[in-house]
Amino acid sequence: MNELAALGLEAARSAGAGYADVRINRYRNQRLAAREDHLTAISDEESYGMGIRVLVKGTWGFAASSRVTREEVPRVAALAVATAKANVAGRSEAVRLVPVERYEDVWQTPYVKDPFEVPLDRKVELLLAINREALRVKGAKYCSSSLHFVREDKSFASTAGTLLSQTLVRCNPAYTVTAVDGKTGRFATRSHDIPPAAYGYEYVEEAHLADAAGRIAEEAVQKLRARPAGAGRKDLVLHPSNLWLTIHESVGHPTELDRALGYEANFAGTSFATPDKLGKLRFGSPRVNFIADRILPGGLATVGYDDDGVKARRWHLVKDGLFVDYQTTREQARWIGQNSSKGCAHADSWASIPFQRMPNVSLLPGTAARSAEELIAEVKDGIYIVGDGSYSIDQQRYNFQFSGQSFREIRDGKLGDALRDLAYQSNTTEFWNACDGLGGPETWMTHGTFYDGKGEPGQVNAVSHASPVARFRGINVLSTERKL
């Protein structure tokens, strides 16, 4: 592998590249899905190839191939250089990469059991057991369950002298129970809150998913019977399984530098958090601290090094409520006068060119040990929300509404009736400035998604967001009840 990478770098240099990197990657995806008492889908896919990226006169060129041979590598390198030369005419400003240290390293996701070594029949039996246990509950009508495993073996070499080998492993177990009222036709769903994570199969086993299926089904039935929530201003206490999505959309995306500068305007959108607000914008209350984090244990965007060869790190995006930094790559850092990259370059395939993608972005917990019950005890009229639901947010990532999975009324400091059909609505800065209580480190949990989309052509990125339980005062609650 190293020999082929060296061959690609030399071919690129000989053809005129001032900088080049070679990625030789293998991706494996295994998916299983079941519904009620039968398996509905199973697949096991592998993709292997190389991508060569070059800079010629400050202009990018890229080419890729699924044939990784001594004959193919120089051809792909020459094609990448030819593409860069052709792109020079359309360039408005030369790319200037910030410096990067030279590394030779091997890194892998810490895991115990390789998911791909676990027999398929064990996985199938787990899914069917989940469905079987869920459907024992009276009122539970359907149950869909799934498992998705990813393994990435990535090699990276660059003319900066870096030579890396990384193995990334991720798991995504999930299931959803649907309860149906046969008389009215009304239905309600409840998904297990287990998040996808960068661990081995031990993560699936330790979750005891089948044991929890009855509880999830009962919560679906309870949600079906719950009364609709009324609209109005309420205090909210949000569980990390709900808050992660709000963080992703209202904090993660706005602090992507390419989005803030308009480079994603035609597709993903822009950002209200423009560079003129850096160091000035009161993003949240003083207790609000957001960190970007490529070293979060179990984080889906956790790596040893990014696809620029930059070592993974952690930094503040919002510190004591103040907006202080962005997510950047080697190309982007100079755009805001910085001389080092934050390590956010990522490509979702050997055939995709790397660009800036979201790292794990997390809300830090409070320093004191405070439980969800303690935060709830200080609420007179509010709602406790668990799990993620539907959402909507504008293209600047400012005005939004988010729903959830499970809702409980809070009355005079205590949890009350179950509720349904509601969403909370706010704008990003009002919402985070309304945060007046954070749970302690013991309430800090990680959630996330396998499928964060961005770019044209579109690429996907897996990313996690950790947070404590958090309390927000006076948030507008909407009724989302539909009349049948």
Short mmCIF file of C-alpha atoms in Angstrom, two decimals:
data_model
loop_
_atom_site.label_atom_id
_atom_site.label_comp_id
_atom_site.label_asym_id
_atom_site.label_seq_id
_atom_site.Cartn_x
_atom_site.Cartn_y
_atom_site.Cartn_z
CA MET A 1 0.00 0.00 0.00
CA ASN A 2 2.76 2.43 0.93
CA GLU A 3 4.54 1.64 -2.32
CA LEU A 4 1.45 2.46 -4.39
CA ALA A 5 0.88 5.68 -2.45
CA ALA A 6 4.48 6.73 -3.00
CA LEU A 7 4.09 5.96 -6.68
CA GLY A 8 1.01 8.20 -6.85
CA LEU A 9 2.72 11.09 -5.06
CA GLU A 10 5.77 10.91 -7.30
CA ALA A 11 3.62 10.75 -10.44
CA ALA A 12 1.66 13.80 -9.31
CA ARG A 13 4.81 15.76 -8.52
CA SER A 14 6.37 14.82 -11.85
CA ALA A 15 3.25 16.01 -13.68
CA GLY A 16 3.43 19.42 -12.00
CA ALA A 17 1.58 19.20 -8.67
CA GLY A 18 2.84 21.43 -5.87
CA TYR A 19 0.92 19.34 -3.33
CA ALA A 20 -0.68 15.88 -3.57
CA ASP A 21 -2.33 13.32 -1.34
CA VAL A 22 -3.32 9.73 -2.03
CA ARG A 23 -6.12 7.91 -0.20
CA ILE A 24 -6.49 4.14 -0.67
CA ASN A 25 -9.64 3.09 1.18
CA ARG A 26 -11.83 0.05 1.71
CA TYR A 27 -15.42 0.49 2.99
CA ARG A 28 -17.68 -2.30 4.16
CA ASN A 29 -21.36 -1.82 5.06
CA GLN A 30 -23.59 -4.56 6.45
CA ARG A 31 -27.32 -3.93 6.96
CA LEU A 32 -30.10 -6.11 8.35
CA ALA A 33 -33.75 -5.16 8.84
CA ALA A 34 -36.75 -7.03 10.23
CA ARG A 35 -40.42 -6.32 10.62
CA GLU A 36 -42.66 -8.24 13.01
CA ASP A 37 -41.75 -11.93 12.52
CA HIS A 38 -39.64 -11.83 9.38
CA LEU A 39 -36.43 -10.45 7.93
CA THR A 40 -37.08 -7.76 5.30
CA ALA A 41 -33.59 -6.90 4.09
CA ILE A 42 -30.00 -8.01 4.36
CA SER A 43 -26.98 -6.71 2.49
CA ASP A 44 -23.21 -6.77 2.79
CA GLU A 45 -21.36 -4.38 0.49
CA GLU A 46 -17.70 -3.58 -0.01
CA SER A 47 -16.10 -0.75 -1.92
CA TYR A 48 -12.37 -0.41 -2.57
CA GLY A 49 -10.42 2.16 -4.51
CA MET A 50 -8.15 5.20 -4.47
CA GLY A 51 -8.53 8.94 -4.80
CA ILE A 52 -5.69 11.31 -5.68
CA ARG A 53 -5.99 15.03 -4.96
CA VAL A 54 -3.49 17.59 -6.23
CA LEU A 55 -2.81 21.31 -6.16
CA VAL A 56 -1.43 22.91 -9.34
CA LYS A 57 -0.87 26.67 -9.32
CA GLY A 58 -3.20 26.94 -6.32
CA THR A 59 -6.00 24.98 -7.98
CA TRP A 60 -7.48 21.64 -6.95
CA GLY A 61 -7.67 18.60 -9.19
CA PHE A 62 -9.03 15.19 -8.24
CA ALA A 63 -9.36 11.76 -9.85
CA ALA A 64 -10.25 8.31 -8.56
CA SER A 65 -10.34 4.69 -9.64
CA SER A 66 -11.56 1.33 -8.35
CA ARG A 67 -8.48 -0.34 -9.83
CA VAL A 68 -5.63 -0.05 -7.34
CA THR A 69 -2.64 -1.26 -9.36
CA ARG A 70 0.87 -0.08 -10.25
CA GLU A 71 -0.34 0.66 -13.75
CA GLU A 72 -3.44 2.59 -12.69
CA VAL A 73 -1.91 4.83 -10.00
CA PRO A 74 0.24 6.99 -12.37
CA ARG A 75 -2.67 7.31 -14.79
CA VAL A 76 -5.01 8.58 -12.06
CA ALA A 77 -2.35 10.97 -10.74
CA ALA A 78 -1.83 12.40 -14.24
CA LEU A 79 -5.61 12.76 -14.66
CA ALA A 80 -5.87 14.65 -11.36
CA VAL A 81 -3.11 17.05 -12.46
CA ALA A 82 -4.70 17.54 -15.87
CA THR A 83 -8.01 18.34 -14.16
CA ALA A 84 -6.31 20.91 -11.91
CA LYS A 85 -4.66 22.58 -14.91
CA ALA A 86 -8.01 22.76 -16.66
CA ASN A 87 -9.57 24.32 -13.55
CA VAL A 88 -6.98 27.13 -13.34
CA ALA A 89 -8.90 29.27 -15.82
CA GLY A 90 -11.97 29.29 -13.59
CA ARG A 91 -10.14 29.95 -10.35
CA SER A 92 -10.90 33.22 -8.56
CA GLU A 93 -8.30 32.90 -5.79
CA ALA A 94 -5.38 30.54 -5.29
CA VAL A 95 -5.73 27.86 -2.61
CA ARG A 96 -3.18 28.35 0.17
CA LEU A 97 -2.95 25.50 2.66
CA VAL A 98 -1.94 26.22 6.24
CA PRO A 99 1.03 24.20 7.50
CA VAL A 100 0.55 20.71 8.90
CA GLU A 101 2.85 18.53 10.96
CA ARG A 102 4.26 15.37 9.42
CA TYR A 103 2.93 12.12 10.90
CA GLU A 104 3.56 8.39 10.48
CA ASP A 105 0.95 6.58 12.52
CA VAL A 106 -1.58 3.76 12.82
CA TRP A 107 -4.92 4.44 14.56
CA GLN A 108 -8.16 2.53 15.04
CA THR A 109 -11.51 2.87 16.76
CA PRO A 110 -11.23 1.18 20.17
CA TYR A 111 -13.45 -1.90 19.98
CA VAL A 112 -13.61 -5.42 21.39
CA LYS A 113 -15.73 -7.39 18.90
CA ASP A 114 -15.53 -6.81 15.18
CA PRO A 115 -19.21 -6.63 14.09
CA PHE A 116 -18.37 -8.35 10.83
CA GLU A 117 -17.02 -11.40 12.68
CA VAL A 118 -20.34 -11.96 14.49
CA PRO A 119 -22.45 -14.63 12.69
CA LEU A 120 -25.46 -13.36 10.78
CA ASP A 121 -27.85 -15.76 12.50
CA ARG A 122 -27.11 -14.12 15.87
CA LYS A 123 -27.98 -10.73 14.44
CA VAL A 124 -31.16 -12.02 12.81
CA GLU A 125 -32.24 -13.68 16.03
CA LEU A 126 -31.67 -10.42 17.94
CA LEU A 127 -33.90 -8.46 15.56
CA LEU A 128 -36.67 -11.06 15.69
CA ALA A 129 -36.42 -11.23 19.48
CA ILE A 130 -36.83 -7.45 19.72
CA ASN A 131 -39.92 -7.54 17.53
CA ARG A 132 -41.36 -10.52 19.39
CA GLU A 133 -40.97 -8.89 22.82
CA ALA A 134 -42.41 -5.58 21.62
CA LEU A 135 -45.50 -7.20 20.11
CA ARG A 136 -46.32 -9.00 23.38
CA VAL A 137 -47.59 -5.65 24.67
CA LYS A 138 -51.30 -5.12 24.13
CA GLY A 139 -51.88 -2.30 21.68
CA ALA A 140 -48.49 -2.62 19.97
CA LYS A 141 -49.25 -3.40 16.34
CA TYR A 142 -45.95 -3.20 14.44
CA CYS A 143 -42.25 -3.31 15.18
CA SER A 144 -39.39 -2.58 12.79
CA SER A 145 -35.80 -3.24 13.83
CA SER A 146 -32.46 -2.87 12.10
CA LEU A 147 -28.69 -3.16 12.43
CA HIS A 148 -26.11 -1.30 10.36
CA PHE A 149 -22.37 -1.86 10.72
CA VAL A 150 -19.55 0.06 9.03
CA ARG A 151 -15.85 -0.64 8.78
CA GLU A 152 -13.46 1.74 7.01
CA ASP A 153 -9.83 0.84 6.37
CA LYS A 154 -8.15 4.03 5.24
CA SER A 155 -4.60 4.75 4.09
CA PHE A 156 -3.39 8.30 3.53
CA ALA A 157 -0.11 9.65 2.19
CA SER A 158 0.78 13.21 1.23
CA THR A 159 3.68 15.22 -0.14
CA ALA A 160 3.81 16.84 3.31
CA GLY A 161 5.50 13.59 4.36
CA THR A 162 2.56 12.08 6.24
CA LEU A 163 1.78 8.37 6.09
CA LEU A 164 -1.30 7.13 7.97
CA SER A 165 -3.34 3.95 8.38
CA GLN A 166 -6.71 4.13 10.15
CA THR A 167 -9.50 1.62 10.86
CA LEU A 168 -12.90 3.05 11.81
CA VAL A 169 -15.78 0.90 13.10
CA ARG A 170 -19.35 2.08 13.72
CA CYS A 171 -22.62 0.41 14.81
CA ASN A 172 -26.20 1.62 14.35
CA PRO A 173 -28.80 -0.56 16.11
CA ALA A 174 -32.38 0.78 16.02
CA TYR A 175 -36.01 -0.17 16.37
CA THR A 176 -39.42 1.49 16.36
CA VAL A 177 -42.73 0.26 17.79
CA THR A 178 -46.07 1.46 16.43
CA ALA A 179 -49.24 1.36 18.52
CA VAL A 180 -52.58 1.65 16.72
CA ASP A 181 -56.06 2.49 17.98
CA GLY A 182 -58.27 0.22 15.90
CA LYS A 183 -61.39 2.31 16.52
CA THR A 184 -60.06 5.72 15.53
CA GLY A 185 -57.18 4.74 13.25
CA ARG A 186 -54.89 6.96 15.33
CA PHE A 187 -51.35 5.67 15.78
CA ALA A 188 -48.24 6.56 17.75
CA THR A 189 -44.62 5.48 17.41
CA ARG A 190 -41.79 5.19 19.89
CA SER A 191 -38.19 4.42 18.96
CA HIS A 192 -35.53 3.09 21.27
CA ASP A 193 -33.18 5.94 22.22
CA ILE A 194 -29.98 3.98 21.67
CA PRO A 195 -27.73 6.13 19.47
CA PRO A 196 -25.36 4.97 16.74
CA ALA A 197 -21.79 4.89 18.04
CA ALA A 198 -18.20 4.11 17.16
CA TYR A 199 -17.80 0.86 19.06
CA GLY A 200 -17.71 -2.84 18.22
CA TYR A 201 -20.48 -5.42 18.53
CA GLU A 202 -20.09 -5.34 22.32
CA TYR A 203 -22.04 -2.08 22.17
CA VAL A 204 -25.05 -3.92 20.71
CA GLU A 205 -24.82 -6.75 23.23
CA GLU A 206 -24.48 -4.48 26.25
CA ALA A 207 -27.57 -2.49 25.25
CA HIS A 208 -29.91 -5.46 25.98
CA LEU A 209 -32.20 -4.23 23.23
CA ALA A 210 -34.69 -7.11 23.41
CA ASP A 211 -35.08 -6.66 27.17
CA ALA A 212 -36.16 -3.06 26.64
CA ALA A 213 -38.62 -3.79 23.82
CA GLY A 214 -41.58 -4.25 26.16
CA ARG A 215 -40.96 -0.88 27.81
CA ILE A 216 -40.63 0.88 24.45
CA ALA A 217 -43.87 -0.74 23.27
CA GLU A 218 -45.67 0.32 26.46
CA GLU A 219 -44.46 3.89 25.93
CA ALA A 220 -45.84 3.81 22.37
CA VAL A 221 -49.23 2.71 23.74
CA GLN A 222 -49.04 5.35 26.47
CA LYS A 223 -48.23 8.00 23.87
CA LEU A 224 -51.29 6.94 21.85
CA ARG A 225 -53.50 7.45 24.88
CA ALA A 226 -51.86 10.70 26.00
CA ARG A 227 -53.71 13.99 25.80
CA PRO A 228 -52.61 16.64 23.30
CA ALA A 229 -50.36 19.32 24.64
CA GLY A 230 -51.64 22.87 24.79
CA ALA A 231 -49.79 25.68 23.06
CA GLY A 232 -48.03 28.50 24.91
CA ARG A 233 -44.86 29.50 26.69
CA LYS A 234 -43.41 26.68 28.78
CA ASP A 235 -40.20 25.81 30.54
CA LEU A 236 -38.55 22.81 28.90
CA VAL A 237 -36.28 20.15 30.36
CA LEU A 238 -34.65 18.30 27.46
CA HIS A 239 -33.00 14.90 27.64
CA PRO A 240 -29.75 14.41 25.62
CA SER A 241 -31.64 12.03 23.31
CA ASN A 242 -33.70 15.04 22.23
CA LEU A 243 -31.16 17.84 22.51
CA TRP A 244 -28.55 16.26 20.21
CA LEU A 245 -30.58 17.05 17.09
CA THR A 246 -31.14 20.65 18.16
CA ILE A 247 -27.38 20.98 18.71
CA HIS A 248 -26.66 19.44 15.32
CA GLU A 249 -28.92 21.81 13.40
CA SER A 250 -28.60 25.04 15.39
CA VAL A 251 -24.94 24.85 16.47
CA GLY A 252 -23.14 22.29 14.30
CA HIS A 253 -24.22 23.57 10.90
CA PRO A 254 -24.02 27.33 11.60
CA THR A 255 -20.38 27.01 12.69
CA GLU A 256 -19.23 25.37 9.44
CA LEU A 257 -17.00 28.04 7.91
CA ASP A 258 -17.81 27.22 4.28
CA ARG A 259 -21.52 27.57 5.02
CA ALA A 260 -20.96 30.85 6.90
CA LEU A 261 -19.11 32.27 3.87
CA GLY A 262 -21.78 31.22 1.38
CA TYR A 263 -20.03 28.28 -0.28
CA GLU A 264 -22.97 25.98 0.54
CA ALA A 265 -25.67 28.53 -0.29
CA ASN A 266 -27.00 26.73 -3.38
CA PHE A 267 -27.69 23.47 -1.55
CA ALA A 268 -27.22 23.15 2.21
CA GLY A 269 -27.78 26.84 2.97
CA THR A 270 -25.89 29.61 4.74
CA SER A 271 -25.40 30.62 8.39
CA PHE A 272 -26.45 33.49 10.60
CA ALA A 273 -23.08 33.08 12.40
CA THR A 274 -20.98 35.07 9.93
CA PRO A 275 -17.29 35.91 10.59
CA ASP A 276 -18.05 39.53 11.56
CA LYS A 277 -19.83 38.08 14.65
CA LEU A 278 -16.81 36.04 15.76
CA GLY A 279 -15.93 36.98 19.31
CA LYS A 280 -18.97 39.30 19.56
CA LEU A 281 -22.16 37.24 19.22
CA ARG A 282 -23.86 36.25 22.48
CA PHE A 283 -24.78 32.78 21.22
CA GLY A 284 -26.07 31.44 24.53
CA SER A 285 -26.22 32.12 28.23
CA PRO A 286 -22.89 32.22 30.12
CA ARG A 287 -23.35 28.59 31.21
CA VAL A 288 -23.42 27.41 27.55
CA ASN A 289 -20.15 25.93 26.22
CA PHE A 290 -20.02 24.06 22.91
CA ILE A 291 -16.95 22.12 21.89
CA ALA A 292 -16.05 20.65 18.51
CA ASP A 293 -14.46 17.33 19.23
CA ARG A 294 -12.77 14.76 17.00
CA ILE A 295 -11.52 12.70 19.95
CA LEU A 296 -14.84 12.04 21.75
CA PRO A 297 -14.89 8.37 22.90
CA GLY A 298 -17.51 6.53 20.85
CA GLY A 299 -18.12 9.60 18.68
CA LEU A 300 -19.13 8.89 15.11
CA ALA A 301 -16.84 11.64 13.77
CA THR A 302 -13.96 10.57 16.02
CA VAL A 303 -10.76 9.83 14.11
CA GLY A 304 -7.03 9.80 14.62
CA TYR A 305 -6.48 12.17 11.67
CA ASP A 306 -8.70 13.94 9.15
CA ASP A 307 -8.49 13.60 5.36
CA ASP A 308 -5.96 16.46 5.22
CA GLY A 309 -3.65 14.47 7.52
CA VAL A 310 -4.34 16.82 10.47
CA LYS A 311 -4.26 15.23 13.93
CA ALA A 312 -7.64 15.07 15.69
CA ARG A 313 -8.30 17.62 18.43
CA ARG A 314 -10.96 19.39 20.54
CA TRP A 315 -11.75 23.14 20.68
CA HIS A 316 -14.42 25.61 21.74
CA LEU A 317 -16.98 26.91 19.25
CA VAL A 318 -18.91 28.75 21.96
CA LYS A 319 -17.21 29.62 25.23
CA ASP A 320 -19.17 30.94 28.20
CA GLY A 321 -21.98 31.77 25.78
CA LEU A 322 -19.78 33.70 23.32
CA PHE A 323 -19.31 32.57 19.70
CA VAL A 324 -15.52 32.09 19.37
CA ASP A 325 -14.58 29.76 16.51
CA TYR A 326 -15.45 27.67 13.44
CA GLN A 327 -14.88 24.23 11.97
CA THR A 328 -12.06 24.45 9.39
CA THR A 329 -9.81 22.51 7.00
CA ARG A 330 -6.26 23.32 5.84
CA GLU A 331 -7.68 25.31 2.94
CA GLN A 332 -10.19 27.25 5.03
CA ALA A 333 -8.14 28.31 8.05
CA ARG A 334 -6.50 31.25 6.24
CA TRP A 335 -9.92 32.59 5.28
CA ILE A 336 -10.34 33.80 8.86
CA GLY A 337 -6.69 34.55 9.55
CA GLN A 338 -5.81 31.32 11.36
CA ASN A 339 -2.53 29.48 10.76
CA SER A 340 -3.63 25.93 11.60
CA SER A 341 -6.52 23.69 10.62
CA LYS A 342 -9.07 22.32 13.10
CA GLY A 343 -8.97 18.98 11.24
CA CYS A 344 -12.45 18.82 9.66
CA ALA A 345 -11.61 17.49 6.17
CA HIS A 346 -13.59 14.37 5.30
CA ALA A 347 -14.60 12.41 2.21
CA ASP A 348 -17.27 9.72 2.39
CA SER A 349 -15.59 7.52 -0.24
CA TRP A 350 -12.32 6.97 -2.04
CA ALA A 351 -14.20 8.40 -5.05
CA SER A 352 -15.17 11.63 -3.24
CA ILE A 353 -13.01 14.73 -2.81
CA PRO A 354 -12.55 15.77 0.85
CA PHE A 355 -14.18 18.96 2.07
CA GLN A 356 -15.22 20.45 5.41
CA ARG A 357 -17.55 18.20 7.41
CA MET A 358 -18.92 18.48 10.89
CA PRO A 359 -16.91 17.04 13.81
CA ASN A 360 -18.68 15.85 16.94
CA VAL A 361 -20.19 19.03 18.47
CA SER A 362 -21.23 18.80 22.11
CA LEU A 363 -22.70 20.88 24.92
CA LEU A 364 -20.52 20.62 28.02
CA PRO A 365 -22.23 19.63 31.28
CA GLY A 366 -22.44 21.84 34.33
CA THR A 367 -19.65 21.54 36.85
CA ALA A 368 -21.99 20.65 39.73
CA ALA A 369 -23.67 17.27 40.04
CA ARG A 370 -27.29 18.03 39.09
CA SER A 371 -29.79 15.40 38.00
CA ALA A 372 -32.79 15.69 35.70
CA GLU A 373 -35.02 15.48 38.79
CA GLU A 374 -33.29 18.49 40.34
CA LEU A 375 -33.78 20.57 37.19
CA ILE A 376 -37.42 19.50 37.00
CA ALA A 377 -37.97 20.37 40.67
CA GLU A 378 -37.44 24.07 39.85
CA VAL A 379 -40.08 24.14 37.09
CA LYS A 380 -43.62 25.28 37.85
CA ASP A 381 -45.18 24.80 34.40
CA GLY A 382 -43.20 22.90 31.81
CA ILE A 383 -42.58 19.81 29.69
CA TYR A 384 -39.93 17.08 29.85
CA ILE A 385 -38.97 15.76 26.39
CA VAL A 386 -37.10 12.55 25.58
CA GLY A 387 -36.03 11.30 22.15
CA ASP A 388 -35.79 13.03 18.78
CA GLY A 389 -38.65 13.69 16.38
CA SER A 390 -39.47 15.75 13.33
CA TYR A 391 -37.94 19.19 12.91
CA SER A 392 -37.70 22.20 10.63
CA ILE A 393 -35.05 24.93 10.43
CA ASP A 394 -34.41 27.73 7.97
CA GLN A 395 -31.46 27.83 5.59
CA GLN A 396 -29.51 30.20 7.89
CA ARG A 397 -30.01 27.75 10.80
CA TYR A 398 -31.75 30.40 12.86
CA ASN A 399 -35.54 29.95 13.16
CA PHE A 400 -36.54 26.40 14.04
CA GLN A 401 -38.96 23.97 15.57
CA PHE A 402 -38.20 20.52 17.02
CA SER A 403 -40.44 17.78 18.31
CA GLY A 404 -39.56 14.60 20.26
CA GLN A 405 -40.47 11.01 21.08
CA SER A 406 -41.89 11.12 24.58
CA PHE A 407 -43.42 14.06 26.47
CA ARG A 408 -44.34 14.48 30.15
CA GLU A 409 -46.03 17.44 31.72
CA ILE A 410 -44.12 19.16 34.55
CA ARG A 411 -46.38 20.72 37.18
CA ASP A 412 -45.08 22.32 40.38
CA GLY A 413 -41.74 20.59 40.16
CA LYS A 414 -43.01 17.09 39.47
CA LEU A 415 -43.60 14.96 36.39
CA GLY A 416 -47.28 14.61 35.48
CA ASP A 417 -49.33 13.23 32.63
CA ALA A 418 -47.98 11.97 29.34
CA LEU A 419 -48.54 14.39 26.44
CA ARG A 420 -48.46 14.10 22.67
CA ASP A 421 -48.45 16.21 19.51
CA LEU A 422 -46.15 19.12 20.34
CA ALA A 423 -43.06 20.89 19.11
CA TYR A 424 -40.95 23.69 20.54
CA GLN A 425 -40.27 26.75 18.42
CA SER A 426 -37.59 29.43 18.81
CA ASN A 427 -34.57 30.96 17.13
CA THR A 428 -31.06 29.77 17.84
CA THR A 429 -29.75 32.61 19.99
CA GLU A 430 -33.00 33.12 21.94
CA PHE A 431 -33.14 29.40 22.67
CA TRP A 432 -29.58 28.97 23.89
CA ASN A 433 -29.74 32.23 25.88
CA ALA A 434 -32.81 30.80 27.62
CA CYS A 435 -30.73 27.92 29.00
CA ASP A 436 -30.60 28.41 32.78
CA GLY A 437 -29.80 24.91 34.01
CA LEU A 438 -27.44 22.10 33.02
CA GLY A 439 -27.23 18.61 34.39
CA GLY A 440 -23.93 17.44 35.80
CA PRO A 441 -21.39 15.14 34.15
CA GLU A 442 -23.39 12.08 35.21
CA THR A 443 -26.24 13.14 32.87
CA TRP A 444 -23.91 13.67 29.86
CA MET A 445 -24.81 11.29 27.01
CA THR A 446 -23.85 10.96 23.36
CA HIS A 447 -26.32 10.64 20.47
CA GLY A 448 -25.98 11.21 16.75
CA THR A 449 -26.62 10.18 13.17
CA PHE A 450 -25.05 8.10 10.41
CA TYR A 451 -26.53 10.29 7.70
CA ASP A 452 -25.58 13.98 7.83
CA GLY A 453 -25.73 15.24 4.24
CA LYS A 454 -23.84 18.11 2.62
CA GLY A 455 -22.26 19.18 -0.67
CA GLU A 456 -22.91 18.85 -4.37
CA PRO A 457 -22.58 16.03 -5.34
CA GLY A 458 -23.95 15.06 -1.94
CA GLN A 459 -21.82 13.27 0.62
CA VAL A 460 -22.84 11.76 3.98
CA ASN A 461 -21.00 12.04 7.28
CA ALA A 462 -21.54 10.27 10.59
CA VAL A 463 -21.48 12.62 13.57
CA SER A 464 -22.25 12.57 17.30
CA HIS A 465 -23.42 15.21 19.76
CA ALA A 466 -23.15 14.83 23.52
CA SER A 467 -25.00 16.90 26.06
CA PRO A 468 -26.29 16.86 29.62
CA VAL A 469 -29.95 17.21 30.52
CA ALA A 470 -30.67 20.92 30.08
CA ARG A 471 -33.40 23.37 31.09
CA PHE A 472 -34.76 26.27 29.02
CA ARG A 473 -37.10 28.98 30.30
CA GLY A 474 -40.16 30.34 28.49
CA ILE A 475 -39.92 28.51 25.16
CA ASN A 476 -42.83 28.68 22.73
CA VAL A 477 -44.62 25.31 22.50
CA LEU A 478 -46.77 24.52 19.46
CA SER A 479 -49.62 22.01 19.22
CA THR A 480 -49.04 19.67 16.27
CA GLU A 481 -52.25 17.71 16.71
CA ARG A 482 -53.84 16.57 13.47
CA LYS A 483 -57.61 16.29 13.26
CA LEU A 484 -58.79 13.00 11.75
#
